[in-house]
Coordinates of C-alpha atoms in Angstrom, one line a residue:
Chain Y
M1 CA -80.6 30.2 24.9
Q2 CA -79.8 28.0 22.1
E3 CA -82.3 27.7 19.6
R4 CA -81.5 24.7 17.8
L5 CA -79.6 21.4 18.4
S6 CA -77.6 20.8 14.8
F7 CA -74.0 21.5 14.2
Y8 CA -74.7 22.5 10.5
K9 CA -72.7 25.0 9.4
K10 CA -74.0 26.7 6.5
R11 CA -71.4 27.2 3.6
E12 CA -71.1 27.2 -0.1
S13 CA -69.3 24.1 -1.3
A14 CA -69.2 21.1 -3.5
V15 CA -70.0 18.8 -0.4
H16 CA -73.0 21.2 0.5
R17 CA -74.5 20.5 -2.7
L18 CA -74.1 16.8 -2.7
N19 CA -77.8 15.3 -2.2
P20 CA -78.1 14.2 1.4
L21 CA -78.3 10.9 0.6
S22 CA -75.3 10.6 -1.2
K23 CA -73.5 12.2 1.6
L24 CA -75.4 9.6 4.5
T25 CA -74.2 6.9 2.3
L26 CA -70.7 8.3 2.2
A27 CA -70.5 8.7 5.7
L28 CA -71.7 4.9 6.5
G29 CA -69.2 4.0 3.2
I30 CA -66.4 4.8 5.3
V31 CA -67.7 3.6 8.4
F32 CA -68.4 0.4 7.0
V33 CA -64.9 -0.1 5.1
S34 CA -63.1 1.1 8.3
F35 CA -64.7 -1.7 10.2
L36 CA -65.0 -4.5 7.6
S37 CA -61.4 -4.1 6.4
P38 CA -58.9 -6.8 7.9
Y39 CA -55.9 -4.5 7.8
Y40 CA -55.0 -2.3 11.0
W41 CA -53.7 0.4 8.8
T42 CA -57.2 1.2 6.6
P43 CA -58.5 3.4 9.2
H44 CA -55.5 5.8 9.0
L45 CA -55.4 5.6 5.2
L46 CA -59.4 6.8 5.3
I47 CA -58.5 9.6 8.0
L48 CA -55.9 10.9 5.2
F49 CA -57.3 10.3 2.0
A50 CA -61.1 10.5 2.5
V51 CA -62.1 12.2 6.0
I52 CA -59.5 15.1 5.7
P53 CA -59.9 16.0 2.0
L54 CA -63.6 15.8 2.5
S55 CA -63.6 18.3 5.5
L56 CA -61.2 20.4 3.3
L57 CA -63.6 20.3 0.5
G58 CA -66.6 21.0 2.5
K59 CA -64.9 23.8 4.1
V60 CA -65.4 22.7 7.5
L61 CA -61.7 21.2 8.6
R62 CA -61.6 23.9 11.3
E63 CA -64.6 22.6 12.8
Y64 CA -63.7 18.7 12.4
I65 CA -60.4 19.4 14.0
N66 CA -62.0 21.4 16.7
A67 CA -64.4 18.1 17.4
M68 CA -61.5 16.1 17.0
L69 CA -59.4 17.4 19.7
R70 CA -62.4 18.1 22.3
L71 CA -64.5 14.9 21.4
I72 CA -63.1 12.2 19.4
L73 CA -59.1 11.7 20.4
P74 CA -60.1 11.6 24.3
T75 CA -62.8 9.5 24.0
A76 CA -60.8 7.2 21.5
G77 CA -57.6 7.3 23.8
F78 CA -59.7 6.1 26.7
L79 CA -61.4 3.5 24.7
F80 CA -58.1 2.6 23.7
I81 CA -56.5 2.4 27.0
M82 CA -59.4 0.7 28.6
Q83 CA -59.2 -1.9 25.9
A84 CA -55.6 -2.6 25.9
L85 CA -55.1 -2.9 29.5
F86 CA -58.4 -5.0 30.2
Q87 CA -58.6 -6.9 27.0
P88 CA -57.7 -10.7 27.9
L89 CA -56.0 -11.7 24.6
E90 CA -53.5 -14.4 24.6
G91 CA -50.1 -13.5 23.4
V92 CA -46.3 -11.8 24.1
E93 CA -46.8 -10.1 27.5
L94 CA -45.4 -6.5 27.4
F95 CA -45.2 -5.7 31.1
R96 CA -47.1 -7.0 34.0
F97 CA -48.1 -4.3 36.6
G98 CA -50.3 -5.5 39.6
F99 CA -53.0 -7.4 37.9
L100 CA -52.7 -6.0 34.7
H101 CA -50.4 -7.8 32.0
P102 CA -51.5 -6.0 28.5
T103 CA -50.2 -8.4 25.4
Q104 CA -49.4 -6.7 22.2
E105 CA -52.5 -8.8 20.7
S106 CA -54.4 -6.6 22.7
V107 CA -52.5 -3.4 22.3
L108 CA -53.0 -4.0 18.6
F109 CA -56.4 -4.9 18.9
A110 CA -57.5 -1.9 20.8
F111 CA -55.6 0.4 18.4
A112 CA -57.5 -0.6 15.6
N113 CA -61.0 -0.5 17.5
A114 CA -60.1 3.0 18.9
T115 CA -59.0 4.2 15.4
R116 CA -62.3 2.5 13.4
I117 CA -64.3 4.5 16.2
V118 CA -62.3 7.8 15.1
V119 CA -63.1 7.1 11.6
M120 CA -66.8 6.3 12.6
V121 CA -67.6 9.3 14.6
S122 CA -65.3 11.9 12.1
S123 CA -67.2 10.6 9.0
F124 CA -70.5 11.5 10.7
T125 CA -68.9 14.8 12.2
I126 CA -68.6 16.0 8.5
F127 CA -71.9 14.9 7.3
L128 CA -73.6 16.9 10.5
L129 CA -71.7 19.7 9.5
T130 CA -72.5 19.8 5.9
T131 CA -75.9 18.5 5.8
H132 CA -79.0 20.4 7.1
P133 CA -81.3 18.1 9.2
N134 CA -84.4 19.4 7.1
E135 CA -82.9 18.8 3.8
L136 CA -82.1 15.5 4.8
M137 CA -85.4 14.5 6.3
T138 CA -87.4 16.3 3.0
D139 CA -85.0 14.0 1.1
L140 CA -85.8 10.9 3.0
T141 CA -89.5 11.3 3.1
R142 CA -89.6 11.9 -0.5
R143 CA -87.8 8.4 -0.9
G144 CA -90.7 6.9 1.2
L145 CA -89.5 7.5 4.7
P146 CA -92.7 7.9 6.9
G147 CA -93.3 11.8 7.4
Q148 CA -94.2 11.3 11.1
F149 CA -91.1 9.6 11.9
A150 CA -88.7 12.6 10.0
Y151 CA -91.1 15.1 12.3
V152 CA -89.8 13.1 15.4
I153 CA -86.1 13.6 14.6
I154 CA -86.5 17.4 13.2
S155 CA -88.6 18.4 16.3
T156 CA -86.7 16.4 18.8
L157 CA -83.8 18.9 17.5
Q158 CA -85.8 21.8 18.2
I159 CA -87.7 21.2 21.2
I160 CA -84.8 19.8 23.5
P161 CA -83.3 23.1 23.7
Q162 CA -86.8 24.6 24.5
M163 CA -87.2 21.9 27.4
Q164 CA -84.1 23.0 28.7
A165 CA -84.8 26.5 29.0
K166 CA -88.1 25.7 30.7
A167 CA -86.2 23.0 32.9
Q168 CA -84.0 26.1 33.8
T169 CA -87.3 28.6 34.3
I170 CA -88.5 25.8 37.1
I171 CA -85.5 25.6 38.5
A172 CA -85.4 29.3 39.2
A173 CA -88.6 29.3 40.1
Q174 CA -88.2 26.1 42.7
R175 CA -84.6 27.9 43.9
S176 CA -87.0 31.2 44.6
R177 CA -89.1 29.1 47.0
G178 CA -86.2 27.8 48.6
L179 CA -85.4 24.6 46.9
D180 CA -81.7 23.4 47.7
T181 CA -79.7 23.1 44.5
E182 CA -76.1 23.3 46.3
S183 CA -75.6 21.0 49.0
T184 CA -74.5 17.5 48.9
F185 CA -74.9 14.8 46.3
F186 CA -77.9 13.1 48.1
K187 CA -80.3 16.4 48.8
R188 CA -79.4 17.8 45.2
A189 CA -80.6 14.6 43.6
G190 CA -83.6 14.7 46.1
S191 CA -84.2 18.1 44.6
L192 CA -84.3 16.9 41.4
I193 CA -88.1 15.2 42.1
P194 CA -89.9 18.7 42.0
L195 CA -88.9 19.5 38.7
V196 CA -89.3 16.6 37.2
G197 CA -92.8 16.6 37.8
P198 CA -94.2 20.1 36.4
L199 CA -91.3 19.4 33.5
V200 CA -92.9 16.2 32.4
F201 CA -96.6 16.9 33.4
G202 CA -96.3 20.2 31.5
S203 CA -94.8 18.4 28.4
L204 CA -97.3 16.0 28.1
V205 CA -100.3 18.8 27.9
E206 CA -97.7 20.3 25.5
V207 CA -97.8 17.6 23.5
E208 CA -101.5 17.3 23.2
E209 CA -101.6 21.2 22.0
R210 CA -98.9 20.5 19.8
A211 CA -100.7 17.4 18.2
I212 CA -103.8 19.6 17.7
A213 CA -101.9 22.5 16.1
I214 CA -100.3 20.1 13.6
E215 CA -103.4 18.0 12.9
A216 CA -105.0 21.4 12.4
R217 CA -102.5 21.9 9.6
G218 CA -103.0 18.4 7.6
F219 CA -100.0 16.6 9.4
T220 CA -102.1 13.2 8.8
S221 CA -103.8 13.8 5.6
T222 CA -103.9 11.0 3.4
R223 CA -103.1 13.3 0.5
V224 CA -99.4 12.8 -0.9
K225 CA -97.6 15.4 0.4
T226 CA -95.0 17.8 -1.5
S227 CA -92.3 19.9 -0.1
L228 CA -91.6 23.6 -0.3
N229 CA -87.7 22.9 -1.4
S230 CA -86.5 20.6 -4.3
I231 CA -83.4 18.8 -2.9
P232 CA -80.8 18.5 -6.0
D233 CA -80.0 14.8 -7.0
T234 CA -77.9 14.6 -10.4
N235 CA -76.2 11.8 -12.1
K236 CA -73.2 13.0 -10.3
D237 CA -74.9 11.5 -6.8
K238 CA -76.1 8.7 -8.4
L239 CA -72.7 7.5 -9.6
I240 CA -71.4 7.9 -6.1
R241 CA -74.0 6.1 -4.4
W242 CA -73.7 3.4 -6.7
S243 CA -69.9 3.5 -6.6
L244 CA -69.9 3.1 -2.8
I245 CA -72.2 0.9 -2.6
V246 CA -70.1 -1.4 -5.0
I247 CA -67.1 -0.4 -2.7
I248 CA -69.1 -1.7 0.6
I249 CA -69.9 -4.9 -1.1
V250 CA -66.3 -5.8 -2.5
T251 CA -64.7 -5.0 1.1
L252 CA -67.4 -7.3 2.7
A253 CA -66.6 -9.5 0.1
S254 CA -63.0 -9.5 0.9
R255 CA -63.5 -9.6 4.5
I256 CA -65.3 -13.0 4.1
W257 CA -62.9 -14.4 1.2
L258 CA -59.4 -13.1 3.1
S259 CA -60.4 -14.3 6.9
Chain K
M1 CA -126.4 31.5 4.1
A2 CA -125.5 29.8 7.3
I3 CA -122.0 28.5 7.1
V4 CA -122.1 26.8 10.5
N5 CA -125.2 25.2 12.0
L6 CA -125.3 23.2 15.4
Q7 CA -128.9 21.6 16.0
N8 CA -128.9 20.7 19.8
V9 CA -125.1 19.8 20.0
T10 CA -124.4 18.4 23.5
Y11 CA -121.0 16.7 24.4
R12 CA -119.1 14.9 27.2
Y13 CA -115.6 14.2 27.0
P14 CA -114.6 10.8 27.6
L15 CA -114.2 9.6 30.9
T16 CA -116.3 12.2 32.3
D17 CA -119.7 12.4 33.6
E18 CA -120.9 16.0 32.8
S19 CA -121.3 17.5 29.5
V20 CA -119.7 20.4 28.3
L21 CA -122.1 21.5 25.6
K22 CA -125.7 21.5 26.5
N23 CA -128.2 21.3 23.6
I24 CA -126.3 24.0 21.9
N25 CA -128.1 25.8 18.8
L26 CA -126.0 28.4 17.2
Q27 CA -126.3 29.6 13.4
V28 CA -123.5 31.8 11.8
D29 CA -123.9 33.7 8.3
E30 CA -120.9 33.5 6.0
G31 CA -119.0 36.2 6.5
E32 CA -120.4 37.2 9.8
F33 CA -117.8 37.9 12.7
L34 CA -119.4 36.1 15.8
A35 CA -117.3 36.2 19.1
V36 CA -118.0 34.0 22.0
I37 CA -117.7 35.0 25.4
G38 CA -117.7 33.2 28.9
P39 CA -115.8 32.3 31.7
N40 CA -113.2 29.8 32.2
G41 CA -114.8 26.5 31.9
S42 CA -118.1 27.6 30.2
G43 CA -117.6 25.3 27.3
K44 CA -115.3 28.0 24.9
S45 CA -112.7 25.9 24.0
T46 CA -114.8 22.8 23.5
L47 CA -117.2 24.6 21.1
C48 CA -114.4 26.0 19.2
Y49 CA -112.9 22.2 18.7
T50 CA -116.7 21.2 17.9
L51 CA -116.6 23.8 15.3
A52 CA -113.0 23.1 14.0
G53 CA -113.9 19.1 13.7
F54 CA -111.7 18.3 16.6
V55 CA -114.8 17.3 18.8
P56 CA -115.2 14.4 18.4
H57 CA -112.6 13.3 16.0
F58 CA -109.7 13.9 17.8
F59 CA -111.1 14.1 21.4
K60 CA -113.5 11.2 21.2
G61 CA -116.4 11.2 23.7
E62 CA -119.9 11.4 23.2
I63 CA -121.7 13.9 20.9
S64 CA -125.5 14.2 19.8
G65 CA -127.1 16.5 17.8
S66 CA -125.8 17.9 14.4
V67 CA -123.0 19.9 13.4
E68 CA -122.6 21.5 10.0
V69 CA -119.5 23.6 9.4
A70 CA -119.1 24.5 5.9
G71 CA -120.9 22.3 4.2
L72 CA -119.4 19.0 6.3
E73 CA -121.3 17.0 8.5
S74 CA -119.8 16.0 11.5
S75 CA -120.7 12.4 11.7
A76 CA -120.4 11.6 7.7
S77 CA -116.8 13.3 7.3
T78 CA -113.0 12.8 8.3
L79 CA -110.9 15.6 10.6
D80 CA -108.7 15.6 7.0
E81 CA -111.9 17.1 5.1
W82 CA -112.3 19.7 8.3
V83 CA -109.0 21.0 8.5
M84 CA -109.2 21.7 4.4
N85 CA -112.1 23.6 5.3
V86 CA -112.2 25.1 9.0
G87 CA -109.0 26.7 10.5
L88 CA -107.9 26.9 13.9
A89 CA -105.7 28.5 15.9
F90 CA -105.7 28.7 19.9
Q91 CA -103.9 30.3 23.0
N92 CA -100.2 29.3 23.5
P93 CA -98.5 30.6 20.5
F94 CA -95.5 28.5 21.3
N95 CA -97.3 25.2 21.3
Q96 CA -98.5 26.1 17.6
I97 CA -95.1 25.8 16.1
S98 CA -94.6 22.8 14.9
G99 CA -91.2 22.3 15.9
A100 CA -90.4 20.7 12.3
K101 CA -89.0 24.2 10.4
F102 CA -86.3 25.8 10.7
T103 CA -87.6 29.4 9.3
V104 CA -90.5 31.0 9.2
F105 CA -91.2 30.9 5.9
E106 CA -90.7 26.9 6.0
E107 CA -93.0 27.0 9.0
I108 CA -95.8 28.2 7.2
A109 CA -95.7 26.1 4.1
F110 CA -95.9 23.2 6.4
G111 CA -99.5 22.8 6.3
L112 CA -99.4 23.2 2.4
E113 CA -96.4 20.0 2.1
N114 CA -98.8 17.9 4.4
I115 CA -102.0 18.6 2.0
G116 CA -99.7 18.3 -1.3
V117 CA -99.9 21.7 -2.6
P118 CA -97.6 21.7 -5.7
R119 CA -94.5 23.6 -5.1
E120 CA -94.9 26.3 -7.9
E121 CA -98.3 27.1 -6.0
M122 CA -97.0 27.0 -2.5
K123 CA -94.5 30.0 -2.7
P124 CA -97.1 32.6 -4.0
R125 CA -99.6 31.3 -1.3
V126 CA -97.0 31.7 1.7
E127 CA -95.9 35.3 0.4
D128 CA -99.8 36.3 0.0
A129 CA -100.5 35.0 3.5
M130 CA -97.5 36.7 5.1
K131 CA -98.6 39.9 3.3
L132 CA -102.3 39.8 4.5
T133 CA -100.7 39.3 8.2
G134 CA -98.0 41.7 7.7
I135 CA -95.1 39.3 8.7
T136 CA -93.3 39.8 5.5
D137 CA -89.9 40.7 7.4
L138 CA -89.9 37.6 9.6
A139 CA -89.6 35.3 6.7
D140 CA -86.1 33.8 7.4
R141 CA -86.1 34.0 11.2
S142 CA -86.3 31.1 13.3
P143 CA -90.2 30.6 14.4
Y144 CA -88.4 30.3 17.9
S145 CA -86.5 33.3 17.9
L146 CA -89.9 35.4 17.8
S147 CA -91.8 37.4 20.4
G148 CA -95.1 36.0 21.4
G149 CA -97.3 38.3 19.3
Q150 CA -95.1 37.4 16.6
Q151 CA -95.3 33.6 16.8
Q152 CA -99.0 34.2 17.2
R153 CA -99.2 36.0 14.0
V154 CA -97.1 33.1 12.5
A155 CA -99.5 30.5 13.5
L156 CA -102.5 32.7 12.2
T157 CA -100.9 33.0 9.3
S158 CA -99.8 28.9 8.9
I159 CA -103.9 28.5 9.6
L160 CA -104.6 31.2 6.7
V161 CA -102.2 29.6 3.9
M162 CA -104.6 26.9 3.8
Q163 CA -107.5 29.0 3.0
P164 CA -110.4 28.1 5.3
K165 CA -113.8 28.9 4.8
V166 CA -114.1 29.5 8.3
L167 CA -111.7 30.8 10.9
V168 CA -112.0 29.6 14.7
L169 CA -109.8 31.5 17.1
D170 CA -109.7 30.0 20.6
E171 CA -108.3 33.1 22.8
P172 CA -105.9 34.0 20.5
T173 CA -104.6 36.9 22.6
S174 CA -104.9 35.2 26.2
Q175 CA -101.3 34.7 26.5
L176 CA -99.9 37.5 25.1
D177 CA -98.8 41.2 26.5
P178 CA -100.5 44.5 25.2
I179 CA -98.2 44.7 22.4
G180 CA -98.7 41.3 21.3
T181 CA -102.9 41.4 21.8
R182 CA -102.8 44.6 19.5
E183 CA -100.3 42.7 16.8
V184 CA -103.0 40.0 16.6
F185 CA -106.0 42.1 16.6
G186 CA -105.0 43.8 14.1
V187 CA -104.7 40.9 11.9
I188 CA -108.0 39.9 13.0
R189 CA -109.4 43.1 12.1
T190 CA -108.1 42.6 8.6
L191 CA -109.6 38.9 8.2
A192 CA -113.1 40.9 9.5
E193 CA -112.8 43.6 6.8
K194 CA -111.9 41.0 4.0
G195 CA -115.5 39.3 4.7
M196 CA -113.9 36.0 6.1
T197 CA -116.1 34.2 8.6
V198 CA -114.5 34.6 11.9
I199 CA -115.7 32.9 15.3
L200 CA -113.6 34.1 18.0
A201 CA -113.7 33.2 22.0
E202 CA -112.2 36.0 23.4
H203 CA -112.3 37.6 27.2
K204 CA -111.4 41.3 26.1
V205 CA -114.5 42.7 25.4
E206 CA -113.6 46.0 24.4
W207 CA -111.8 44.5 21.5
I208 CA -114.8 42.5 20.8
A209 CA -117.1 45.4 21.0
N210 CA -115.0 47.1 18.1
F211 CA -115.5 44.2 15.2
A212 CA -117.7 41.5 15.8
D213 CA -120.8 41.7 14.3
R214 CA -122.5 39.4 17.0
V215 CA -121.8 37.9 20.4
I216 CA -122.9 34.8 22.3
A217 CA -122.5 34.1 25.9
L218 CA -121.6 30.8 26.9
H219 CA -122.3 29.6 30.9
E220 CA -121.7 26.1 32.1
G221 CA -122.3 24.8 28.4
Q222 CA -125.5 26.9 27.5
I223 CA -125.5 29.6 25.3
I224 CA -127.5 32.2 27.9
L225 CA -127.2 35.3 25.4
D226 CA -127.1 35.8 21.8
G227 CA -127.3 39.1 20.0
L228 CA -125.4 42.8 19.1
P229 CA -122.0 43.5 20.8
G230 CA -123.6 46.3 22.4
E231 CA -126.7 44.7 23.5
V232 CA -125.0 41.5 24.8
L233 CA -121.7 42.8 26.5
T234 CA -123.7 45.5 28.6
S235 CA -126.5 42.8 29.7
D236 CA -127.0 42.9 33.2
I237 CA -126.9 39.1 33.3
L238 CA -123.6 38.8 32.9
L239 CA -122.8 40.3 36.3
E240 CA -124.7 38.1 37.8
K241 CA -123.4 35.2 36.1
G242 CA -119.7 36.5 36.8
F243 CA -118.4 36.8 33.1
G244 CA -115.6 39.8 33.0
I245 CA -117.2 43.0 31.6
S246 CA -115.6 45.9 30.1
R247 CA -114.1 48.7 32.9
Y248 CA -116.3 51.6 30.7
T249 CA -119.8 49.4 31.4
S250 CA -118.7 49.2 35.1
V251 CA -118.3 52.7 35.0
A252 CA -121.1 53.6 33.3
R253 CA -123.5 51.6 35.6
K254 CA -122.1 53.2 38.7
A255 CA -122.5 56.5 37.1
R256 CA -126.2 55.8 36.1
A257 CA -127.0 54.6 39.6
I258 CA -126.0 58.1 40.9
G259 CA -127.8 59.9 38.0
L260 CA -124.7 60.8 36.1
W261 CA -125.5 58.5 33.0
K262 CA -128.3 59.5 31.2
N263 CA -128.3 57.4 28.0
S264 CA -130.5 54.0 28.0
N265 CA -127.4 51.9 26.8
L266 CA -124.4 51.3 28.7
P267 CA -121.1 51.6 26.8
V268 CA -118.5 48.8 26.2
T269 CA -115.2 50.9 24.7
L270 CA -113.5 54.1 25.9
D271 CA -115.4 56.0 22.8
E272 CA -118.5 55.2 23.8
A273 CA -117.9 55.9 27.2
V274 CA -116.4 59.6 26.4
D275 CA -119.5 60.0 24.0
G276 CA -122.3 59.4 26.6
F277 CA -120.6 61.3 29.3
K278 CA -120.3 64.5 26.7
R279 CA -124.1 64.4 26.5

């Protein structure tokens, strides 16, 4: 059974040591620049000069390439084909096949979009690979994010695998009583109904118990919360965050100004 | 001195017609170990929730009479104040894991973070609590990778670390296997020896006989027996009302009917039974 839902890879690196908020700003900054920049080559430069160096620095290049090949490139490729073929942009017609008549403009548009998606998913992949969810939430809570919100995010990461395991148990229990899970689509869809009842109602009962359990540990206490682990926030972090904000503003301004 | 004082407490859950607790009067002294027995639906859990402040602060509903625990008066205080003074642990170990933390150490510190304990103070408190319950070696494990008995001990430690004046345990071993049960009772024994005020709702009468100072029997929301474990746990009334009783008591009762048990008192534990038959 999977213990939790998290991409985090524990390594010793300069990227891992950064403050989680700096890393979040970095990831968002890369996304903003790639989407706001009017040039179609910006995403390529970002991949070459920001994403790949960061993955090297964070010692997660292998995991990143893995995610790239398995998830990011296939998704972006699919997106590119669909948009290139079906985006009705006026312009130089490349070829005509039945009702399909892609233009040079639609292909360029699709290409720019797909590469932006690649940059977005890439930068967040590296963010998630190098940031422990708990550190991120602790840091954000310290900066004023409501504790309840952080709890929902973190507990979801842990509870979803638990619910999957429970669903498996219920399926096994129902199958042992003759539930059909292997025949036609409609029969199988119908067999979901006896699964949903126990899973949903069981979870609702659990929610109350869990609410009592965390309440018994002062979850909604009005006192100012403290945290067990201190999250480093150095001057370097502040510098990184401010420069990124400047870069985002400059890109935004250039976008408005240039177009 | 009584640390728990319940006067004529009657309670009804919201949207129900019948009272779950009926006219409960209960005093518990500081350092006393009180066990609560009763069949399912007798109001054990509700009594535990009442002592821990969750009735009426969490469950709402209608309560009458006065509830006073650790110097707090139910109607004049908030749940926030209660959790600082009264600890509550219950049946399902899995549901008591917060889900917000990735290691046992962090899990135990969760309560301290919530009530704003300074970081320097937090570490030694967590370490002490873990030492007390014997789970120091689990510190870096994920709370979800543990066995039921280990999870329940983590849940207990998470409550103990908040240093409650009264500890309320609602059938903490009912979902555990015999090994887990032994582990958890080992912890409860340590607490009892340290003089903690413990209120334990439990079915396993042989364990209760081993360390409770006093036992009350709940039936349909009323206290029908209140006294020393040896008296309450062997009472004929338990049989009439359908309580679970120790197998040693049953054996001795049958032996007495045919003249083989000569003692005036019936046994609850194996040792008492062996002693009694030797005589």
